[in-house]
Coordinates of C-alpha atoms and ligand atoms in Angstrom, one line a residue:
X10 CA 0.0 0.0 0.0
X11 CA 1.0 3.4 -0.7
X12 CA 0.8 6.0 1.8
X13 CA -1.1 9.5 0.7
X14 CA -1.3 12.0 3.4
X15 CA -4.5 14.4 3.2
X16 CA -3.7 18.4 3.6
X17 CA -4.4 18.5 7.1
X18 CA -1.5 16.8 8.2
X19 CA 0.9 18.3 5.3
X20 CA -0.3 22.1 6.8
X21 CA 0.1 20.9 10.4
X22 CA 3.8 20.0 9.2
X23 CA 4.5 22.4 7.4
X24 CA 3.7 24.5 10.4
X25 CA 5.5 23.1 12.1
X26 CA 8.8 23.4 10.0
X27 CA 8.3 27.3 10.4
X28 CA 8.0 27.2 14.0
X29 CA 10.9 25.1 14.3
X30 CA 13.1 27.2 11.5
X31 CA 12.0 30.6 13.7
X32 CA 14.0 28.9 16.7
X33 CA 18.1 30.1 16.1
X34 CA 20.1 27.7 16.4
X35 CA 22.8 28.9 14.6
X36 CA 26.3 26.8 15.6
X37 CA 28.9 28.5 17.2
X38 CA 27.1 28.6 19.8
X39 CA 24.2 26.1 18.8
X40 CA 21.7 27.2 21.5
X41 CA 19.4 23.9 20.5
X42 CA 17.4 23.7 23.8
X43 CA 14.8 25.6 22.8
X44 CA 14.4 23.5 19.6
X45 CA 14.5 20.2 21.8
X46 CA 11.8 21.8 24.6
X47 CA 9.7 22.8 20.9
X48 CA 10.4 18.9 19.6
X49 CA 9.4 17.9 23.2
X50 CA 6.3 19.1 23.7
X51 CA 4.9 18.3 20.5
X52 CA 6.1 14.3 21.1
X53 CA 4.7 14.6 24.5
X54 CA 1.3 15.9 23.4
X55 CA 1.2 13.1 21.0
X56 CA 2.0 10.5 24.0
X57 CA 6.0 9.7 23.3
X58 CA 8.1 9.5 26.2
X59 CA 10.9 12.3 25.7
X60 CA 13.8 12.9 27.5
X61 CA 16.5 16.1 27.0
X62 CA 19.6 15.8 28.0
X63 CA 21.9 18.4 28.3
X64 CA 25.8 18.3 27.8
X65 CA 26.4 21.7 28.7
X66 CA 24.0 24.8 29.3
X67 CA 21.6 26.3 26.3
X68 CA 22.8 22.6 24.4
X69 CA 20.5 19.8 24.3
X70 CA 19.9 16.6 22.7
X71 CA 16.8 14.8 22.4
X72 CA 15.3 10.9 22.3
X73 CA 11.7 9.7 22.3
X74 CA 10.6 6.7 21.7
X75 CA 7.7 5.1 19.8
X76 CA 7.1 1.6 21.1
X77 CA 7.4 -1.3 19.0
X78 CA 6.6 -4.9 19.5
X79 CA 10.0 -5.9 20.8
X80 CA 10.9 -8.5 17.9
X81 CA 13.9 -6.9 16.4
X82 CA 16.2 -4.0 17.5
X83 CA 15.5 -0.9 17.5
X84 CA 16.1 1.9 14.3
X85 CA 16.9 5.1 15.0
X86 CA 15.7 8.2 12.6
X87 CA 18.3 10.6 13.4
X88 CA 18.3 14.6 13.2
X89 CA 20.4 17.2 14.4
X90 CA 19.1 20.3 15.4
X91 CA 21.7 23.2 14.7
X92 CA 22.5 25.1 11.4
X93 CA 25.1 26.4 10.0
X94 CA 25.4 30.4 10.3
X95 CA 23.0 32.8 7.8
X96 CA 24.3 36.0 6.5
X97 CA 20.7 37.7 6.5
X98 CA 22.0 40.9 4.0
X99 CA 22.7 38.2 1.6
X100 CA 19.4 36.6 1.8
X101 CA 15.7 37.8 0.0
X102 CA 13.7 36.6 3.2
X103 CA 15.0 37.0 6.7
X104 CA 16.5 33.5 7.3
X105 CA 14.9 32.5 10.2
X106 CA 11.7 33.3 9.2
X107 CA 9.8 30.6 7.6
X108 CA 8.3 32.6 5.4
X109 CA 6.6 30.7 2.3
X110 CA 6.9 32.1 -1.2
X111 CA 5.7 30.6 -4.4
X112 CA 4.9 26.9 -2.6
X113 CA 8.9 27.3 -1.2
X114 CA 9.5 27.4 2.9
X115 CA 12.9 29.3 2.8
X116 CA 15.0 29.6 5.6
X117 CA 18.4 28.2 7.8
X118 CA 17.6 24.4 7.9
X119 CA 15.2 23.2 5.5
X120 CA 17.3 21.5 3.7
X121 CA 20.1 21.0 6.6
X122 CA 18.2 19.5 8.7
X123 CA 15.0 20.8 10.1
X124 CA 13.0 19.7 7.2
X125 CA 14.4 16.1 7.0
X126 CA 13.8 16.3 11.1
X127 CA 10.5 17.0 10.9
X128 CA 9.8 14.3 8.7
X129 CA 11.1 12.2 11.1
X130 CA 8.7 13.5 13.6
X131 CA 5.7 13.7 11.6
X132 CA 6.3 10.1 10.4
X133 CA 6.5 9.3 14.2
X134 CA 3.1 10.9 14.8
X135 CA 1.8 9.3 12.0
X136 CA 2.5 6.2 12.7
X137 CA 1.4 6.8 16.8
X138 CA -2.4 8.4 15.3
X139 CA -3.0 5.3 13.3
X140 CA -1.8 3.2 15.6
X141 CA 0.2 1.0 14.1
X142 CA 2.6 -1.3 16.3
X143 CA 6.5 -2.2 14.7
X144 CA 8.1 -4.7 15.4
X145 CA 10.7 -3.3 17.1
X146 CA 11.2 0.1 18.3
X147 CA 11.5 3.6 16.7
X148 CA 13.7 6.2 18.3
X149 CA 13.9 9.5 17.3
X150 CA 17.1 11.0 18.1
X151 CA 18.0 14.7 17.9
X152 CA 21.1 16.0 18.4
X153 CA 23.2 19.0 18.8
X154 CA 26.6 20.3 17.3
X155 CA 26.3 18.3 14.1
X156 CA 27.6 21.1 12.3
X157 CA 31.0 21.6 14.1
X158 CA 32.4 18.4 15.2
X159 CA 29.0 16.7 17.0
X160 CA 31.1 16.5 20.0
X161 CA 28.4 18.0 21.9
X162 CA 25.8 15.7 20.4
X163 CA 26.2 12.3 19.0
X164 CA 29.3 11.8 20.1
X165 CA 28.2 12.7 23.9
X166 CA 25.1 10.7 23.4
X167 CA 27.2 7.5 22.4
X168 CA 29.2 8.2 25.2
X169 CA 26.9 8.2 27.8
X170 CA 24.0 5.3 25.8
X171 CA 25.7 2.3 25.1
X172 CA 22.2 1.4 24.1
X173 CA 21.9 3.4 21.6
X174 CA 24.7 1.1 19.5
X175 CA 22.3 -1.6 20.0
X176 CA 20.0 -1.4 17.0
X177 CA 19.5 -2.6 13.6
X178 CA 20.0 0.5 11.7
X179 CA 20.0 4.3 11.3
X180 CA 18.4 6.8 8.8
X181 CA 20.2 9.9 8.8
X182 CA 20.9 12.9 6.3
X183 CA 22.5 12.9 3.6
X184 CA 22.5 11.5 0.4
X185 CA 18.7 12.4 -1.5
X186 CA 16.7 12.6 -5.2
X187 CA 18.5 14.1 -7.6
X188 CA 16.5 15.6 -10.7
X189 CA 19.2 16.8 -13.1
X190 CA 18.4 17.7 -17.2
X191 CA 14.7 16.1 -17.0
X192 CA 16.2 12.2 -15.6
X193 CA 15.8 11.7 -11.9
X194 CA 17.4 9.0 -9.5
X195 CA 18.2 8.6 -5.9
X196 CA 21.2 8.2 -3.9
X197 CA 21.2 6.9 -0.5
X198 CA 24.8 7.1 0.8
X199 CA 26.2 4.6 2.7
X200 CA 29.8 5.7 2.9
X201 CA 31.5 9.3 2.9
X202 CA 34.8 10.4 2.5
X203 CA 37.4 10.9 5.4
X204 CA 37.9 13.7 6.5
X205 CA 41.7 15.0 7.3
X206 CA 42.3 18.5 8.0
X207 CA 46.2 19.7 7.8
X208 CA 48.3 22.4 8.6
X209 CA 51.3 23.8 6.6
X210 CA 53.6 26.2 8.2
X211 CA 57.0 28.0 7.4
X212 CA 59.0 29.8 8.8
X213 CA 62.1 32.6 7.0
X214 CA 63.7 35.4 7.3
X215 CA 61.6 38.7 8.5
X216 CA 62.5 42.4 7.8
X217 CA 62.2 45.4 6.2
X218 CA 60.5 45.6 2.9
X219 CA 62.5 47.6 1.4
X220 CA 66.2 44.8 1.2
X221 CA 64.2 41.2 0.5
X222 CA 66.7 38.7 1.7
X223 CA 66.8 34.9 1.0
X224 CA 63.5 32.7 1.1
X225 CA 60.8 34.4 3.2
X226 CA 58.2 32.2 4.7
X227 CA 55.4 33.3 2.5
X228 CA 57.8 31.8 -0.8
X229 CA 58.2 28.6 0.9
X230 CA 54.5 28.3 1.7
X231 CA 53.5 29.4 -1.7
X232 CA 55.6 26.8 -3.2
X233 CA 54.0 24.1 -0.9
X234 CA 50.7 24.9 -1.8
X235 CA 51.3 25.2 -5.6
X236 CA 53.0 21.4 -5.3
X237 CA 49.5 20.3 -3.6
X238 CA 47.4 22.4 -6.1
X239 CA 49.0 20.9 -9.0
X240 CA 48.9 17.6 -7.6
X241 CA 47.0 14.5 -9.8
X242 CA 45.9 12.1 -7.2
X243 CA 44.8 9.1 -9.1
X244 CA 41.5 7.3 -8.6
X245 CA 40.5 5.1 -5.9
X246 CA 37.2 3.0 -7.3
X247 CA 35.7 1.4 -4.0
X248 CA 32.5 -0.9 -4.7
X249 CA 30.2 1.5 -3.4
X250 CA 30.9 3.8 -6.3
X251 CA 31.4 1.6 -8.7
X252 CA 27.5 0.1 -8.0
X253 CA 26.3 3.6 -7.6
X254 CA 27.9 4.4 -11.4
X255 CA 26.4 0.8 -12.5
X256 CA 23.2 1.4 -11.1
X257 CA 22.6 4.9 -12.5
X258 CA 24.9 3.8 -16.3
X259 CA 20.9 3.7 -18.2
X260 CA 20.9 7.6 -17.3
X261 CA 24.1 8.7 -19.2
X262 CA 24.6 9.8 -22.9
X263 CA 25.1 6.8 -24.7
X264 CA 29.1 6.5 -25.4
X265 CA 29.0 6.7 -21.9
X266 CA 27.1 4.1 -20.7
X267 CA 29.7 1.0 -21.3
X268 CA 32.0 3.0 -19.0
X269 CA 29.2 3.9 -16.0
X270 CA 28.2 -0.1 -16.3
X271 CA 32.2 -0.8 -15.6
X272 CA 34.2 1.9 -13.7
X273 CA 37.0 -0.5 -12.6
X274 CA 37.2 -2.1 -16.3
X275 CA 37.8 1.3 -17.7
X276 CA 40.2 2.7 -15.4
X277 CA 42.0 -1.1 -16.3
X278 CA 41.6 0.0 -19.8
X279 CA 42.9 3.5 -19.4
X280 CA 39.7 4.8 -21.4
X281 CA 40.2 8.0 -22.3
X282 CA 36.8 8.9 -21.6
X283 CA 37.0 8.2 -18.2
X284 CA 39.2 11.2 -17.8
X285 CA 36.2 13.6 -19.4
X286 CA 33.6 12.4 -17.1
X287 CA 35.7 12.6 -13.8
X288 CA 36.5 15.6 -14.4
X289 CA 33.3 17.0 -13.3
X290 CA 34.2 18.5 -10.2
X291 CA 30.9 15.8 -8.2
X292 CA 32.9 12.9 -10.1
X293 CA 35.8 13.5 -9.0
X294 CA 35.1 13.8 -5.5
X295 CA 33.9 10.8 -5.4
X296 CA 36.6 8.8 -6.7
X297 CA 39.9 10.8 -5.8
X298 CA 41.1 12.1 -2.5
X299 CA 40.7 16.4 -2.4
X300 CA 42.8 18.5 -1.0
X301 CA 41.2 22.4 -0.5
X302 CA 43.4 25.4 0.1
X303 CA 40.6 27.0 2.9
X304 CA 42.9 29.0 5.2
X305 CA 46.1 31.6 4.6
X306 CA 47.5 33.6 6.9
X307 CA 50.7 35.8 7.0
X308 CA 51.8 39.3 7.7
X309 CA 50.7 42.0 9.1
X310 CA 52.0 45.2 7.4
X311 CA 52.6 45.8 3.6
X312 CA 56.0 47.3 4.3
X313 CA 57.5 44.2 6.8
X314 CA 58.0 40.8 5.9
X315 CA 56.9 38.4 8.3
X316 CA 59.3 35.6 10.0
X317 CA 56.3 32.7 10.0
X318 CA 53.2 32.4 7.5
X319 CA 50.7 29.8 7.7
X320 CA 47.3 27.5 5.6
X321 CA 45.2 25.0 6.3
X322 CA 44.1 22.5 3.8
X323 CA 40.7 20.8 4.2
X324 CA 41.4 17.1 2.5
X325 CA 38.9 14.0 1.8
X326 CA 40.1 11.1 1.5
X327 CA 38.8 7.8 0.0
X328 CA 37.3 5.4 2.6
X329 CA 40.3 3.1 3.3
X330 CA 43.2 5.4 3.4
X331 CA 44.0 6.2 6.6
X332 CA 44.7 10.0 7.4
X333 CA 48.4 9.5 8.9
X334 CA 49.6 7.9 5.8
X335 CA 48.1 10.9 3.2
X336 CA 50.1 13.4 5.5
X337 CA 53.3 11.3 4.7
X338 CA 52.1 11.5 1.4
X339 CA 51.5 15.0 1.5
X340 CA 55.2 15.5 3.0
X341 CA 56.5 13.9 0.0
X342 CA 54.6 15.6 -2.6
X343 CA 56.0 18.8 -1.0
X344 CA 59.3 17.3 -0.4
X345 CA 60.8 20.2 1.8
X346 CA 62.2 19.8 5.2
X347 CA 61.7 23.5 6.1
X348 CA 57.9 23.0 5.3
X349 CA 55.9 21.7 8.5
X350 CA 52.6 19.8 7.8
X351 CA 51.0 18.5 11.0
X352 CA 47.4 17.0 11.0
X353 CA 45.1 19.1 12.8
X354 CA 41.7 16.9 12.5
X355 CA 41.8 13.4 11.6
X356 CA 38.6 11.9 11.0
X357 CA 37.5 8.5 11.6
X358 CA 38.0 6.1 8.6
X359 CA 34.9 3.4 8.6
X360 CA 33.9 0.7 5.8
X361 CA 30.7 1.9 4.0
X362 CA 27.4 0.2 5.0
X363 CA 26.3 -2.7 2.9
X364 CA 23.5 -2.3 0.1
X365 CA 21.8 -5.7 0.5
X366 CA 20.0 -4.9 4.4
X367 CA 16.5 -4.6 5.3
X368 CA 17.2 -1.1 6.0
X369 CA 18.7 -0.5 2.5
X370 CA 15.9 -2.3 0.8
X371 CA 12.7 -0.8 2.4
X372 CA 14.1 2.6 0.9
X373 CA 14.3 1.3 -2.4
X374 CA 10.5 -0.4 -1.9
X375 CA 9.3 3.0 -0.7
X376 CA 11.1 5.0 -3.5
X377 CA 9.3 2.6 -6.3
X378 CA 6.2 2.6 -4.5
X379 CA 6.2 6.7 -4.5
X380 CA 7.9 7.0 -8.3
X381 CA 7.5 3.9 -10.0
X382 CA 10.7 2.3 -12.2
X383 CA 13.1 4.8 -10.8
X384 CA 16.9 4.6 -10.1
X385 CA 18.4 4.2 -6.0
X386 CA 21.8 3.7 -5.9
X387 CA 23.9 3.7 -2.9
X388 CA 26.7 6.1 -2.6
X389 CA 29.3 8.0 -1.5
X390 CA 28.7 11.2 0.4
X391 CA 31.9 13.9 -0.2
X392 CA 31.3 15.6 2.9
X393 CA 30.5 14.4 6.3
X394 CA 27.6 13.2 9.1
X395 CA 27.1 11.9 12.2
X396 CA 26.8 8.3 10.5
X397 CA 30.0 8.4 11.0
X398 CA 29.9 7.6 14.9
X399 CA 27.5 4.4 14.5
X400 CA 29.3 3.1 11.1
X401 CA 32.2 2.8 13.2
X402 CA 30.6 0.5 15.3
X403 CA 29.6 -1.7 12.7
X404 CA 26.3 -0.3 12.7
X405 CA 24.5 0.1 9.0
X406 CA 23.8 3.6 8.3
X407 CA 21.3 4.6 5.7
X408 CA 21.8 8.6 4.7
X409 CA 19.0 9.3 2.8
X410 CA 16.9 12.7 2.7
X411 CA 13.3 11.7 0.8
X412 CA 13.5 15.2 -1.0
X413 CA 13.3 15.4 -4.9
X414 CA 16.0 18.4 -5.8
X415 CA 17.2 19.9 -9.1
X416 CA 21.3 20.9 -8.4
X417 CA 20.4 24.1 -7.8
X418 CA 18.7 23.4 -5.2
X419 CA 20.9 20.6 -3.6
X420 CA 23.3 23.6 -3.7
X421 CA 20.9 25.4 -1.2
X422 CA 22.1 23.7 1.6
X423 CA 24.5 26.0 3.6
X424 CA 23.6 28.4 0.9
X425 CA 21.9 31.6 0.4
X426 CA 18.1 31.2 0.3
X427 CA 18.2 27.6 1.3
X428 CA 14.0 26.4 0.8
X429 CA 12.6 23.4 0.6
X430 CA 9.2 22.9 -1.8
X431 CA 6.0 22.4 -0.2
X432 CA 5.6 19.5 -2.4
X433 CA 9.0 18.0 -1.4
X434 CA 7.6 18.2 2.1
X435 CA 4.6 16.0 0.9
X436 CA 6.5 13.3 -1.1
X437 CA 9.1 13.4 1.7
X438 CA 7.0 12.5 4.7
X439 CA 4.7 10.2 2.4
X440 CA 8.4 8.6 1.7
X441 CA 9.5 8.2 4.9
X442 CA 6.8 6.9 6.2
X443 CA 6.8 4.2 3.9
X444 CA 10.4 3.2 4.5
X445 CA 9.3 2.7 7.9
X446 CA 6.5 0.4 7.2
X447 CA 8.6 -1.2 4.9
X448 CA 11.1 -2.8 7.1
Ligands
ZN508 ZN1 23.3 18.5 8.2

């Protein structure tokens, strides 16, 4: 059966998805209790038990529970509930507004994350109004600091709940529909790249302007970077990729679909097409590691040259490489001893999730059920989530938001005017709900 929800419940959530944008939680500093005593009373209203726990003050993180049958483990739909910071000049509606225009909610969030969170909640209630019994239990998690390290949140949850590692699954964020030149597929992601943050730092001769002497520090750092810019990393296929490529092969121009069906066969082959269609800048971060100049910092005054200058490269890395050994690599691609590169974040290096679980499966059922003979691949998310935390326990992690986007609006997300459709909203929650019943 397919689930069609009427336009009482789609206005009652959409509602809710302003109330909850209007609520700042903007991180630094985060601030998400209020959005967790807003989550908390609606659950409670409804009948879920909720509790709030707080890691420090103004943070909170959230679980409720929605009782199952006890047959399985438990699956947990997690959320978090800060955003990333909104410069309002830039913006056409105040960001934390929730304004609707032409059938779009716009504001901080509903993309990244409050609108996937809410349908979280509202399949929750759903599923509480009609009734229905799971077999196993259906925790809602929402959690704080997602977008700055989730030490605050998941992390601190998983810290403190052991329990929480004991379930069969997690839907998270993530990976969505894609709707690009009138073909549409979806890509849950069950794997993302690691992440490995370095610093480079040099250090020369200071002084006046006016009588340069020798190698300053901002040469020798120049000429780092420009060996790391330059740098070719080759590929890295893992099988996560090369089934997502399989899987959406039908969708490419023709000449290229011999070479979506077999990634690893053409990379074997050196087919020069493969170099075209990697290229494209989404491509390529899925199949090579990145390395992006983000911070540079030197001097002070235009008419002294400082002794010490200074950049940080944001770098992900293929699942499988382990961040230690691409800063030796790094050392040798700038092959200077007077350069210093130290790792400054290292990220945790987990195997993707499988494509052949329950989990994995109900989302494809759900998807064909909601848009008949369409494409789900699994894939490989370039930046990061909290998935993270339970992949590394072994724990499959499904990141998958039910919303149907053209690029330009996938692009939304930390963007200016970030919105989410109305109609998104419906086929999202109408989605999700399904997945759940699925299972
Ligand atoms: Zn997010």
């Amino acid at each position: 059966m397919t689930t069609k929800i009427d336009q009482t419940f789609l206005d009652e959530m959409v509602g809710i998805l302003q109330d909850y944008i209007r609520i700042d939680t903007t991180n630094p500093p985060g601030n998400e209790e209020m959005a967790a005593k807003f989550l908390k009373e609606i659950l409670e209203t409804e009948g879920i038990n909720v509790t709030i726990e707080a890691p420090s003050p103004h943070r909170a993180n959230l679980i409720a529970t929605l009782k199952g049958q006890g047959k399985g483990k438990p699956i947990i739909l997690l959320n978090h509930m800060d955003v990333v910071p909104a410069e309002a000049s830039q913006w056409s509606v105040p960001p934390f507004s929730g304004e609707i225009r032409d059938g779009y909610l716009y504001g901080r969030g509903a993309l990244d994350m409050k609108g996937m969170g809410v349908l979280e909640l509202m399949t929750i209630l759903y599923l509480k109004r009609k009734g229905v019994i799971l077999d196993h239990d259906l925790i809602f998690l929402a959690v704080a600091d997602e977008e700055t390290g989730g030490i605050m949140g998941t992390k601190w949850m998983l810290d403190r709940h052991p329990e929480l590692f004991e379930v069969d699954g997690i839907f998270n964020e993530g990976g969505g529909g894609v709707f690009d030149q009138g073909k549409n597929w979806y890509e849950v992601s069950t794997s993302q790249k690691v992440l490995c943050q370095v610093q480079i730092s040099t250090k020369g001769e200071g002084g006046h302007a006016s009588v340069p002497k020798g190698s300053s520090a901002i040469a020798k750092l120049l000429s780092a970077l420009e060996k790391i810019q330059n740098h070719t990393f080759s590929p890295i296929l893992i099988p996560t990729v090369t089934e997502y490529y399989r899987r959406i092969a039908p969708l490419q121009k023709k000449e290229w679909q011999p070479i979506f069906q077999d990634m690893e066969d053409a990379l074997r082959r050196g087919e020069p097409l493969l170099k075209e269609i990697l290229a494209d800048p989404l491509h390529h971060s899925m199949t090579h590691h990145t390395a992006a100049i983000t911070v540079l910092r030197a001097g002070e005054k235009v008419n002294v040259i400082p002794t010490e200058a200074m950049a940080r490269v944001d770098c992900r890395l293929i699942p499988g490489t382990d961040p230690d050994d691409f800063i030796t690599t790094l050392k040798e691609i700038v092959n200077d001893p007077n350069v210093k590169i130290e790792g400054i974040f290292k990220g945790i290096n987990v195997p993707p999730s499988p494509h052949n679980t329950p989990l994995f499966h109900a989302i494809e059922r759900a998807v064909g059920l909601h848009d008949p003979g369409s494409i789900v691949a699994p894939h490989l998310v370039p930046g990061a989530t909290d998935s993270r935390y339970f992949r590394a326990a072994g724990i499959p992690c499904y990141d998958f938001i039910p919303f149907r986007l053209p690029i330009e609006e996938r692009m939304l997300i930390h963007g200016i005017d970030e919105r989410v459709s109305l109609e998104n909203l419906r086929f999202g929650v109408e989605v999700m709900i399904d997945i759940i019943l699925n299972l």
